[in-house]
Amino acid sequence: GANSSEEEKKIILEKSKLLANASPLAKGVEAQSKEFAVEFSKASSEVRDDKEVALASCQVDGDLLRHCSERLRGDPDVVSKALENFCSALAHTSAQLRGDKNFVLKAVRNNGGTLQHASTDLKNDRDVVLEATKSTWDAFQFASEAMKRDKGLVLEVVKAKAFVMPLISNELKGDREVVEMALTHAQADMPEVWDCIDPNLHDKELLLMAVRGTLEYDVDLGRYCYDEAAESVQSEISWEKLLGAAESVLASPGANVPVLTASLRVDMVDLPDSPKQIVCEAHMLSGTTFSCHLPDEPFVDEYGGERPGPIVSFLAEKLLAEMKAEEATLIHIVFSLGEDVQSVTPWDWDRPLSDFVTSLP
């Protein structure tokens, strides 16, 4: 009856509020969430058709959208709430919402993986696919085959996320313009990008681009590309000559190498039997956050992966030697530099660090 439904609604709302405010790591919360999911799935049809209940329940677990009424599974507010914590919730919504471009654009900007459950038409829509890939690089796997062959789209995608190369069409892996765009923006992901290139394209010029693009990260990344290059290219130029050529290009005016803008927090800490430790927090143009501990430890990227950080290490060492930093200092470093910078200043390893440093308030 009406009274029992109201009581059921009250209980579910109270439990959903408690779970929504609880830490996922708190003892017993996982078990309580599972119990809540079962309870909601068995609730009366009236309760599962109540928008207030649906919103509260989907805030706890977006997958609970599957148990809401058909009417609410097509409600943009309820579906949006579910998508906040479960990108696959779109699979449980109406065909109308899965084909609504504006709604899906908003969803993929929050989590590109939502593209997997968008309508066939939207998987073939350049705007939707591009936004999804910018948000989550591997969302490109859910794009239509036509999109994976769309050169204009692929050029935009690899410029934003070069490591999407494994997901593009084989035809475009052999397109020089696409390959050069990917190599220009691959940075620390150069080996993964190089592995995708059609070997028939391998030549000295592409290899030079690959090696040059890895110098500010780890020369071993460039060496990997050389070792994996076609034998005909290896026989044409030795690794030593290739490395020398890459270093020469890097030091030349207007060198087209990736731009790095870093805001570094430098903290001086005395450690027993160890050099002073410098912790550098930086934001690259990609948005990646990393920290680097001198002298030998790698930085850890946003996904927990470790990569060498020679540029940051080098700058920090120069900071110590030239600026005699004795206490925590907030500095801003802008260097090297490339086509995206109006006033291009080539990086010269012999120039004093102070040329590139501006103190911030």
mmCIF file of C-alpha atoms in Angstrom:
data_model
loop_
_atom_site.group_PDB
_atom_site.id
_atom_site.type_symbol
_atom_site.label_atom_id
_atom_site.label_comp_id
_atom_site.label_asym_id
_atom_site.label_seq_id
_atom_site.Cartn_x
_atom_site.Cartn_y
_atom_site.Cartn_z
ATOM 1 C CA GLY A 1 0.000 0.000 0.000
ATOM 2 C CA ALA A 2 0.872 3.672 -0.014
ATOM 3 C CA ASN A 3 2.092 3.631 3.598
ATOM 4 C CA SER A 4 4.445 0.699 3.018
ATOM 5 C CA SER A 5 5.875 2.376 -0.091
ATOM 6 C CA GLU A 6 6.484 5.598 1.826
ATOM 7 C CA GLU A 7 8.205 3.680 4.606
ATOM 8 C CA GLU A 8 10.318 1.792 2.053
ATOM 9 C CA LYS A 9 11.248 5.080 0.373
ATOM 10 C CA LYS A 10 12.221 6.610 3.712
ATOM 11 C CA ILE A 11 14.520 3.681 4.583
ATOM 12 C CA ILE A 12 16.234 3.710 1.193
ATOM 13 C CA LEU A 13 16.786 7.470 1.307
ATOM 14 C CA GLU A 14 18.291 7.243 4.787
ATOM 15 C CA LYS A 15 20.646 4.430 3.799
ATOM 16 C CA SER A 16 21.663 6.119 0.551
ATOM 17 C CA LYS A 17 22.500 9.326 2.437
ATOM 18 C CA LEU A 18 24.693 7.449 4.913
ATOM 19 C CA LEU A 19 26.520 5.558 2.159
ATOM 20 C CA ALA A 20 26.965 8.656 -0.013
ATOM 21 C CA ASN A 21 28.698 10.419 2.888
ATOM 22 C CA ALA A 22 30.794 7.429 3.980
ATOM 23 C CA SER A 23 34.372 6.873 2.928
ATOM 24 C CA PRO A 24 34.579 3.959 0.439
ATOM 25 C CA LEU A 25 37.533 2.629 2.438
ATOM 26 C CA ALA A 26 35.738 2.703 5.785
ATOM 27 C CA LYS A 27 35.232 -0.668 7.424
ATOM 28 C CA GLY A 28 32.038 -2.377 6.335
ATOM 29 C CA VAL A 29 31.073 0.188 3.682
ATOM 30 C CA GLU A 30 31.684 -2.172 0.749
ATOM 31 C CA ALA A 31 29.458 -4.869 2.278
ATOM 32 C CA GLN A 32 26.790 -2.290 3.134
ATOM 33 C CA SER A 33 26.843 -0.975 -0.433
ATOM 34 C CA LYS A 34 26.286 -4.475 -1.810
ATOM 35 C CA GLU A 35 23.400 -5.017 0.605
ATOM 36 C CA PHE A 36 21.927 -1.666 -0.410
ATOM 37 C CA ALA A 37 22.128 -2.613 -4.099
ATOM 38 C CA VAL A 38 20.232 -5.836 -3.454
ATOM 39 C CA GLU A 39 17.636 -4.002 -1.359
ATOM 40 C CA PHE A 40 17.082 -1.375 -4.056
ATOM 41 C CA SER A 41 16.785 -3.995 -6.802
ATOM 42 C CA LYS A 42 14.003 -5.697 -4.808
ATOM 43 C CA ALA A 43 12.148 -2.493 -3.922
ATOM 44 C CA SER A 44 8.598 -1.981 -5.105
ATOM 45 C CA SER A 45 7.979 -0.615 -8.591
ATOM 46 C CA GLU A 46 6.585 2.574 -7.026
ATOM 47 C CA VAL A 47 9.817 3.221 -5.141
ATOM 48 C CA ARG A 48 12.009 2.442 -8.152
ATOM 49 C CA ASP A 49 9.912 4.922 -10.150
ATOM 50 C CA ASP A 50 10.493 7.696 -7.600
ATOM 51 C CA LYS A 51 12.950 10.279 -8.952
ATOM 52 C CA GLU A 52 14.183 11.368 -5.528
ATOM 53 C CA VAL A 53 15.002 7.780 -4.627
ATOM 54 C CA ALA A 54 16.635 7.150 -8.001
ATOM 55 C CA LEU A 55 18.869 10.202 -7.710
ATOM 56 C CA ALA A 56 19.952 9.280 -4.184
ATOM 57 C CA SER A 57 20.567 5.633 -5.076
ATOM 58 C CA CYS A 58 22.531 6.391 -8.236
ATOM 59 C CA GLN A 59 24.711 8.766 -6.253
ATOM 60 C CA VAL A 60 25.768 5.735 -4.194
ATOM 61 C CA ASP A 61 26.202 3.437 -7.190
ATOM 62 C CA GLY A 62 25.557 4.466 -10.793
ATOM 63 C CA ASP A 63 25.018 0.836 -11.773
ATOM 64 C CA LEU A 64 21.738 0.937 -9.838
ATOM 65 C CA LEU A 65 20.274 2.800 -12.813
ATOM 66 C CA ARG A 66 19.565 -0.636 -14.281
ATOM 67 C CA HIS A 67 16.985 -1.218 -11.518
ATOM 68 C CA CYS A 68 15.186 2.105 -11.910
ATOM 69 C CA SER A 69 11.925 2.278 -13.803
ATOM 70 C CA GLU A 70 11.975 2.581 -17.570
ATOM 71 C CA ARG A 71 10.747 6.155 -17.227
ATOM 72 C CA LEU A 72 13.642 7.165 -14.993
ATOM 73 C CA ARG A 73 16.212 5.338 -17.108
ATOM 74 C CA GLY A 74 15.343 7.925 -19.742
ATOM 75 C CA ASP A 75 15.475 10.883 -17.357
ATOM 76 C CA PRO A 76 18.554 13.058 -18.099
ATOM 77 C CA ASP A 77 18.968 14.108 -14.457
ATOM 78 C CA VAL A 78 18.942 10.552 -13.128
ATOM 79 C CA VAL A 79 21.220 9.228 -15.874
ATOM 80 C CA SER A 80 23.673 12.096 -15.371
ATOM 81 C CA LYS A 81 23.850 11.309 -11.668
ATOM 82 C CA ALA A 82 24.543 7.649 -12.440
ATOM 83 C CA LEU A 83 27.244 8.563 -14.963
ATOM 84 C CA GLU A 84 29.132 10.571 -12.337
ATOM 85 C CA ASN A 85 30.487 7.363 -10.823
ATOM 86 C CA PHE A 86 29.759 4.667 -13.426
ATOM 87 C CA CYS A 87 30.426 5.433 -17.093
ATOM 88 C CA SER A 88 28.740 2.216 -18.256
ATOM 89 C CA ALA A 89 25.437 3.429 -16.827
ATOM 90 C CA LEU A 90 24.657 4.779 -20.298
ATOM 91 C CA ALA A 91 24.118 1.157 -21.356
ATOM 92 C CA HIS A 92 21.006 1.052 -19.156
ATOM 93 C CA THR A 93 19.399 4.222 -20.424
ATOM 94 C CA SER A 94 16.969 4.833 -23.248
ATOM 95 C CA ALA A 95 17.928 4.723 -26.911
ATOM 96 C CA GLN A 96 16.817 8.324 -27.133
ATOM 97 C CA LEU A 97 19.398 9.499 -24.580
ATOM 98 C CA ARG A 98 22.139 7.316 -26.044
ATOM 99 C CA GLY A 99 21.510 9.107 -29.333
ATOM 100 C CA ASP A 100 21.205 12.613 -27.880
ATOM 101 C CA LYS A 101 24.385 14.388 -29.039
ATOM 102 C CA ASN A 102 24.352 17.179 -26.463
ATOM 103 C CA PHE A 103 23.749 14.740 -23.614
ATOM 104 C CA VAL A 104 26.429 12.312 -24.781
ATOM 105 C CA LEU A 105 28.944 15.126 -25.358
ATOM 106 C CA LYS A 106 28.548 16.147 -21.729
ATOM 107 C CA ALA A 107 28.932 12.526 -20.634
ATOM 108 C CA VAL A 108 32.093 11.793 -22.653
ATOM 109 C CA ARG A 109 33.749 14.988 -21.456
ATOM 110 C CA ASN A 110 33.370 13.625 -17.941
ATOM 111 C CA ASN A 111 34.501 10.111 -18.916
ATOM 112 C CA GLY A 112 35.401 9.193 -22.476
ATOM 113 C CA GLY A 113 34.609 5.541 -21.833
ATOM 114 C CA THR A 114 30.926 6.455 -22.029
ATOM 115 C CA LEU A 115 31.365 6.415 -25.813
ATOM 116 C CA GLN A 116 31.192 2.612 -25.660
ATOM 117 C CA HIS A 117 27.456 2.800 -24.993
ATOM 118 C CA ALA A 118 26.564 5.756 -27.213
ATOM 119 C CA SER A 119 24.421 5.192 -30.288
ATOM 120 C CA THR A 120 25.985 3.929 -33.509
ATOM 121 C CA ASP A 121 25.433 7.331 -35.085
ATOM 122 C CA LEU A 122 27.322 9.132 -32.304
ATOM 123 C CA LYS A 123 30.223 6.679 -32.481
ATOM 124 C CA ASN A 124 30.458 7.956 -36.034
ATOM 125 C CA ASP A 125 30.291 11.623 -35.004
ATOM 126 C CA ARG A 126 33.614 13.510 -35.153
ATOM 127 C CA ASP A 127 32.756 15.937 -32.347
ATOM 128 C CA VAL A 128 31.720 13.202 -29.930
ATOM 129 C CA VAL A 129 34.668 10.931 -30.752
ATOM 130 C CA LEU A 130 37.196 13.762 -30.430
ATOM 131 C CA GLU A 131 35.838 14.915 -27.058
ATOM 132 C CA ALA A 132 35.728 11.340 -25.756
ATOM 133 C CA THR A 133 39.336 10.708 -26.783
ATOM 134 C CA LYS A 134 40.567 13.965 -25.263
ATOM 135 C CA SER A 135 38.950 12.899 -21.998
ATOM 136 C CA THR A 136 40.046 9.250 -22.054
ATOM 137 C CA TRP A 137 42.568 8.287 -24.734
ATOM 138 C CA ASP A 138 41.524 4.649 -25.154
ATOM 139 C CA ALA A 139 37.905 5.679 -25.766
ATOM 140 C CA PHE A 140 38.977 5.891 -29.414
ATOM 141 C CA GLN A 141 38.638 2.106 -29.580
ATOM 142 C CA PHE A 142 34.858 2.577 -29.424
ATOM 143 C CA ALA A 143 34.773 4.934 -32.421
ATOM 144 C CA SER A 144 33.384 3.644 -35.686
ATOM 145 C CA GLU A 145 35.758 2.175 -38.245
ATOM 146 C CA ALA A 146 35.019 5.182 -40.440
ATOM 147 C CA MET A 147 36.268 7.506 -37.699
ATOM 148 C CA LYS A 148 39.434 5.455 -37.279
ATOM 149 C CA ARG A 149 40.079 6.031 -40.994
ATOM 150 C CA ASP A 150 39.185 9.735 -40.917
ATOM 151 C CA LYS A 151 42.550 11.416 -41.432
ATOM 152 C CA GLY A 152 41.415 14.857 -40.338
ATOM 153 C CA LEU A 153 40.047 13.485 -37.061
ATOM 154 C CA VAL A 154 43.042 11.231 -36.466
ATOM 155 C CA LEU A 155 45.422 14.162 -36.913
ATOM 156 C CA GLU A 156 43.548 16.056 -34.196
ATOM 157 C CA VAL A 157 43.441 13.016 -31.949
ATOM 158 C CA VAL A 158 47.139 12.114 -32.147
ATOM 159 C CA LYS A 159 48.079 15.757 -31.601
ATOM 160 C CA ALA A 160 46.146 15.692 -28.337
ATOM 161 C CA LYS A 161 46.945 12.088 -27.368
ATOM 162 C CA ALA A 162 49.755 10.621 -29.455
ATOM 163 C CA PHE A 163 49.576 7.263 -27.699
ATOM 164 C CA VAL A 164 46.207 6.625 -29.353
ATOM 165 C CA MET A 165 48.235 5.452 -32.376
ATOM 166 C CA PRO A 166 47.615 1.721 -31.703
ATOM 167 C CA LEU A 167 43.878 2.342 -32.165
ATOM 168 C CA ILE A 168 43.856 4.114 -35.527
ATOM 169 C CA SER A 169 43.426 2.314 -38.849
ATOM 170 C CA ASN A 170 46.368 0.402 -40.308
ATOM 171 C CA GLU A 171 46.099 2.608 -43.379
ATOM 172 C CA LEU A 172 46.806 5.760 -41.374
ATOM 173 C CA LYS A 173 49.657 4.104 -39.484
ATOM 174 C CA GLY A 174 51.343 4.279 -42.865
ATOM 175 C CA ASP A 175 50.411 7.902 -43.553
ATOM 176 C CA ARG A 176 53.486 10.110 -43.166
ATOM 177 C CA GLU A 177 51.588 13.217 -42.080
ATOM 178 C CA VAL A 178 49.828 11.312 -39.310
ATOM 179 C CA VAL A 179 53.056 9.628 -38.228
ATOM 180 C CA GLU A 180 54.963 12.917 -38.087
ATOM 181 C CA MET A 181 52.188 14.495 -36.026
ATOM 182 C CA ALA A 182 52.320 11.588 -33.571
ATOM 183 C CA LEU A 183 56.118 11.678 -33.302
ATOM 184 C CA THR A 184 56.042 15.425 -32.669
ATOM 185 C CA HIS A 185 53.727 14.997 -29.678
ATOM 186 C CA ALA A 186 54.664 11.528 -28.376
ATOM 187 C CA GLN A 187 57.230 12.739 -25.847
ATOM 188 C CA ALA A 188 57.783 10.000 -23.213
ATOM 189 C CA ASP A 189 55.406 7.657 -25.069
ATOM 190 C CA MET A 190 57.677 7.551 -28.111
ATOM 191 C CA PRO A 191 58.402 3.772 -28.011
ATOM 192 C CA GLU A 192 54.688 2.902 -28.040
ATOM 193 C CA VAL A 193 54.112 5.279 -30.945
ATOM 194 C CA TRP A 194 57.144 4.035 -32.883
ATOM 195 C CA ASP A 195 55.948 0.433 -32.581
ATOM 196 C CA CYS A 196 52.743 1.386 -34.419
ATOM 197 C CA ILE A 197 54.373 2.947 -37.449
ATOM 198 C CA ASP A 198 54.302 0.976 -40.687
ATOM 199 C CA PRO A 199 57.924 -0.261 -41.111
ATOM 200 C CA ASN A 200 57.742 0.710 -44.788
ATOM 201 C CA LEU A 201 57.823 4.335 -43.636
ATOM 202 C CA HIS A 202 60.972 3.975 -41.545
ATOM 203 C CA ASP A 203 63.710 6.332 -42.664
ATOM 204 C CA LYS A 204 66.444 8.515 -41.203
ATOM 205 C CA GLU A 205 64.245 11.622 -40.976
ATOM 206 C CA LEU A 206 61.497 9.918 -38.943
ATOM 207 C CA LEU A 207 64.057 8.280 -36.693
ATOM 208 C CA LEU A 208 65.670 11.662 -36.072
ATOM 209 C CA MET A 209 62.281 13.065 -35.049
ATOM 210 C CA ALA A 210 61.765 10.181 -32.635
ATOM 211 C CA VAL A 211 65.182 10.477 -31.011
ATOM 212 C CA ARG A 212 65.020 14.263 -30.805
ATOM 213 C CA GLY A 213 61.624 14.057 -29.109
ATOM 214 C CA THR A 214 62.946 11.782 -26.348
ATOM 215 C CA LEU A 215 66.099 13.646 -25.365
ATOM 216 C CA GLU A 216 64.453 15.659 -22.597
ATOM 217 C CA TYR A 217 63.053 12.484 -21.032
ATOM 218 C CA ASP A 218 65.435 9.586 -21.435
ATOM 219 C CA VAL A 219 67.862 8.878 -24.240
ATOM 220 C CA ASP A 220 67.092 5.171 -23.849
ATOM 221 C CA LEU A 221 63.630 5.838 -25.290
ATOM 222 C CA GLY A 222 65.280 7.071 -28.465
ATOM 223 C CA ARG A 223 67.669 4.139 -28.475
ATOM 224 C CA TYR A 224 64.666 1.805 -28.356
ATOM 225 C CA CYS A 225 63.267 3.403 -31.517
ATOM 226 C CA TYR A 226 66.636 3.027 -33.234
ATOM 227 C CA ASP A 227 66.896 -0.645 -32.272
ATOM 228 C CA GLU A 228 63.380 -1.290 -33.576
ATOM 229 C CA ALA A 229 63.892 0.622 -36.825
ATOM 230 C CA ALA A 230 64.169 -1.159 -40.149
ATOM 231 C CA GLU A 231 67.609 -2.668 -40.776
ATOM 232 C CA SER A 232 67.989 -0.534 -43.885
ATOM 233 C CA VAL A 233 67.810 2.609 -41.723
ATOM 234 C CA GLN A 234 70.245 1.250 -39.152
ATOM 235 C CA SER A 235 72.718 0.467 -41.899
ATOM 236 C CA GLU A 236 72.404 4.032 -43.197
ATOM 237 C CA ILE A 237 73.305 5.784 -39.941
ATOM 238 C CA SER A 238 74.886 4.658 -36.686
ATOM 239 C CA TRP A 239 73.284 5.300 -33.320
ATOM 240 C CA GLU A 240 76.130 7.624 -32.341
ATOM 241 C CA LYS A 241 75.711 9.793 -35.449
ATOM 242 C CA LEU A 242 71.930 9.836 -35.082
ATOM 243 C CA LEU A 243 72.184 10.917 -31.441
ATOM 244 C CA GLY A 244 74.662 13.651 -32.361
ATOM 245 C CA ALA A 245 72.344 14.904 -35.087
ATOM 246 C CA ALA A 246 69.376 14.936 -32.692
ATOM 247 C CA GLU A 247 71.306 16.885 -30.069
ATOM 248 C CA SER A 248 72.411 19.355 -32.722
ATOM 249 C CA VAL A 249 68.817 19.936 -33.852
ATOM 250 C CA LEU A 250 67.679 20.353 -30.248
ATOM 251 C CA ALA A 251 70.192 23.125 -29.673
ATOM 252 C CA SER A 252 69.418 24.949 -32.919
ATOM 253 C CA PRO A 253 67.256 28.119 -33.030
ATOM 254 C CA GLY A 254 63.575 27.414 -33.517
ATOM 255 C CA ALA A 255 63.975 23.706 -32.784
ATOM 256 C CA ASN A 256 60.555 22.105 -33.073
ATOM 257 C CA VAL A 257 60.551 20.170 -29.818
ATOM 258 C CA PRO A 258 57.754 19.848 -27.250
ATOM 259 C CA VAL A 259 57.131 22.800 -24.978
ATOM 260 C CA LEU A 260 57.414 22.212 -21.242
ATOM 261 C CA THR A 261 56.075 24.730 -18.760
ATOM 262 C CA ALA A 262 56.797 23.802 -15.171
ATOM 263 C CA SER A 263 55.965 25.314 -11.819
ATOM 264 C CA LEU A 264 58.434 23.841 -9.362
ATOM 265 C CA ARG A 265 58.202 23.805 -5.584
ATOM 266 C CA VAL A 266 61.776 23.301 -4.392
ATOM 267 C CA ASP A 267 62.145 22.120 -0.806
ATOM 268 C CA MET A 268 65.580 21.737 0.766
ATOM 269 C CA VAL A 269 65.726 18.811 3.186
ATOM 270 C CA ASP A 270 68.787 17.504 4.999
ATOM 271 C CA LEU A 271 69.078 13.741 4.728
ATOM 272 C CA PRO A 272 71.751 11.719 6.538
ATOM 273 C CA ASP A 273 74.485 10.358 4.252
ATOM 274 C CA SER A 274 72.606 11.647 1.224
ATOM 275 C CA PRO A 275 72.585 14.754 -0.961
ATOM 276 C CA LYS A 276 69.939 17.328 -0.216
ATOM 277 C CA GLN A 277 66.603 16.187 -1.554
ATOM 278 C CA ILE A 278 64.699 18.312 -3.981
ATOM 279 C CA VAL A 279 61.040 17.573 -4.549
ATOM 280 C CA CYS A 280 59.801 19.099 -7.786
ATOM 281 C CA GLU A 281 56.113 19.236 -8.581
ATOM 282 C CA ALA A 282 55.399 20.149 -12.183
ATOM 283 C CA HIS A 283 52.561 20.390 -14.651
ATOM 284 C CA MET A 284 53.336 19.585 -18.259
ATOM 285 C CA LEU A 285 51.140 20.923 -21.022
ATOM 286 C CA SER A 286 49.377 17.555 -21.104
ATOM 287 C CA GLY A 287 48.224 18.093 -17.540
ATOM 288 C CA THR A 288 50.346 15.267 -16.181
ATOM 289 C CA THR A 289 51.493 15.824 -12.601
ATOM 290 C CA PHE A 290 54.753 14.299 -11.470
ATOM 291 C CA SER A 291 57.361 14.558 -8.758
ATOM 292 C CA CYS A 292 61.074 13.948 -9.050
ATOM 293 C CA HIS A 293 63.467 13.134 -6.193
ATOM 294 C CA LEU A 294 67.102 13.827 -6.887
ATOM 295 C CA PRO A 295 69.547 12.517 -7.697
ATOM 296 C CA ASP A 296 68.538 9.194 -9.209
ATOM 297 C CA GLU A 297 64.891 8.452 -8.499
ATOM 298 C CA PRO A 298 62.373 8.614 -11.377
ATOM 299 C CA PHE A 299 59.245 10.718 -11.269
ATOM 300 C CA VAL A 300 55.874 9.031 -10.825
ATOM 301 C CA ASP A 301 53.181 10.064 -13.285
ATOM 302 C CA GLU A 302 49.456 10.400 -12.611
ATOM 303 C CA TYR A 303 48.903 6.722 -13.364
ATOM 304 C CA GLY A 304 51.560 5.538 -10.926
ATOM 305 C CA GLY A 305 54.070 4.764 -13.663
ATOM 306 C CA GLU A 306 57.711 5.641 -13.109
ATOM 307 C CA ARG A 307 59.734 7.480 -15.732
ATOM 308 C CA PRO A 308 63.174 9.100 -15.609
ATOM 309 C CA GLY A 309 63.180 12.868 -15.218
ATOM 310 C CA PRO A 310 66.538 14.134 -16.456
ATOM 311 C CA ILE A 311 65.301 17.591 -17.427
ATOM 312 C CA VAL A 312 63.847 18.323 -14.002
ATOM 313 C CA SER A 313 66.861 16.747 -12.300
ATOM 314 C CA PHE A 314 69.231 18.829 -14.405
ATOM 315 C CA LEU A 315 67.362 22.049 -13.671
ATOM 316 C CA ALA A 316 67.250 21.316 -9.964
ATOM 317 C CA GLU A 317 70.979 20.649 -9.893
ATOM 318 C CA LYS A 318 71.628 23.941 -11.697
ATOM 319 C CA LEU A 319 69.307 25.666 -9.259
ATOM 320 C CA LEU A 320 71.432 24.432 -6.380
ATOM 321 C CA ALA A 321 74.705 25.364 -8.051
ATOM 322 C CA GLU A 322 73.737 28.781 -9.398
ATOM 323 C CA MET A 323 71.007 30.157 -7.177
ATOM 324 C CA LYS A 324 72.316 28.728 -3.882
ATOM 325 C CA ALA A 325 68.772 27.993 -2.696
ATOM 326 C CA GLU A 326 68.774 27.500 1.076
ATOM 327 C CA GLU A 327 65.052 27.428 1.790
ATOM 328 C CA ALA A 328 61.771 26.582 0.140
ATOM 329 C CA THR A 329 61.361 28.712 -2.969
ATOM 330 C CA LEU A 330 58.523 28.875 -5.457
ATOM 331 C CA ILE A 331 59.822 29.453 -8.954
ATOM 332 C CA HIS A 332 58.409 29.364 -12.427
ATOM 333 C CA ILE A 333 60.413 27.898 -15.274
ATOM 334 C CA VAL A 334 59.542 28.203 -18.935
ATOM 335 C CA PHE A 335 61.902 26.712 -21.451
ATOM 336 C CA SER A 336 62.493 25.044 -24.828
ATOM 337 C CA LEU A 337 60.077 25.520 -26.718
ATOM 338 C CA GLY A 338 58.572 24.964 -30.137
ATOM 339 C CA GLU A 339 55.904 25.926 -32.577
ATOM 340 C CA ASP A 340 53.325 26.761 -29.878
ATOM 341 C CA VAL A 341 55.473 29.551 -28.428
ATOM 342 C CA GLN A 342 55.370 32.927 -30.185
ATOM 343 C CA SER A 343 58.859 33.941 -29.093
ATOM 344 C CA VAL A 344 60.857 30.768 -29.573
ATOM 345 C CA THR A 345 63.964 30.497 -27.419
ATOM 346 C CA PRO A 346 66.111 27.447 -28.152
ATOM 347 C CA TRP A 347 67.264 25.528 -25.106
ATOM 348 C CA ASP A 348 70.986 25.926 -24.591
ATOM 349 C CA TRP A 349 72.401 23.646 -21.909
ATOM 350 C CA ASP A 350 75.244 26.080 -21.221
ATOM 351 C CA ARG A 351 73.040 29.061 -20.430
ATOM 352 C CA PRO A 352 72.543 29.904 -16.735
ATOM 353 C CA LEU A 353 69.310 28.705 -15.215
ATOM 354 C CA SER A 354 68.510 32.250 -14.086
ATOM 355 C CA ASP A 355 67.794 33.064 -17.752
ATOM 356 C CA PHE A 356 64.760 30.813 -17.509
ATOM 357 C CA VAL A 357 63.599 31.555 -13.993
ATOM 358 C CA THR A 358 61.144 34.164 -12.772
ATOM 359 C CA SER A 359 60.339 34.383 -9.057
ATOM 360 C CA LEU A 360 56.661 34.274 -8.234
ATOM 361 C CA PRO A 361 54.984 36.036 -5.277
#
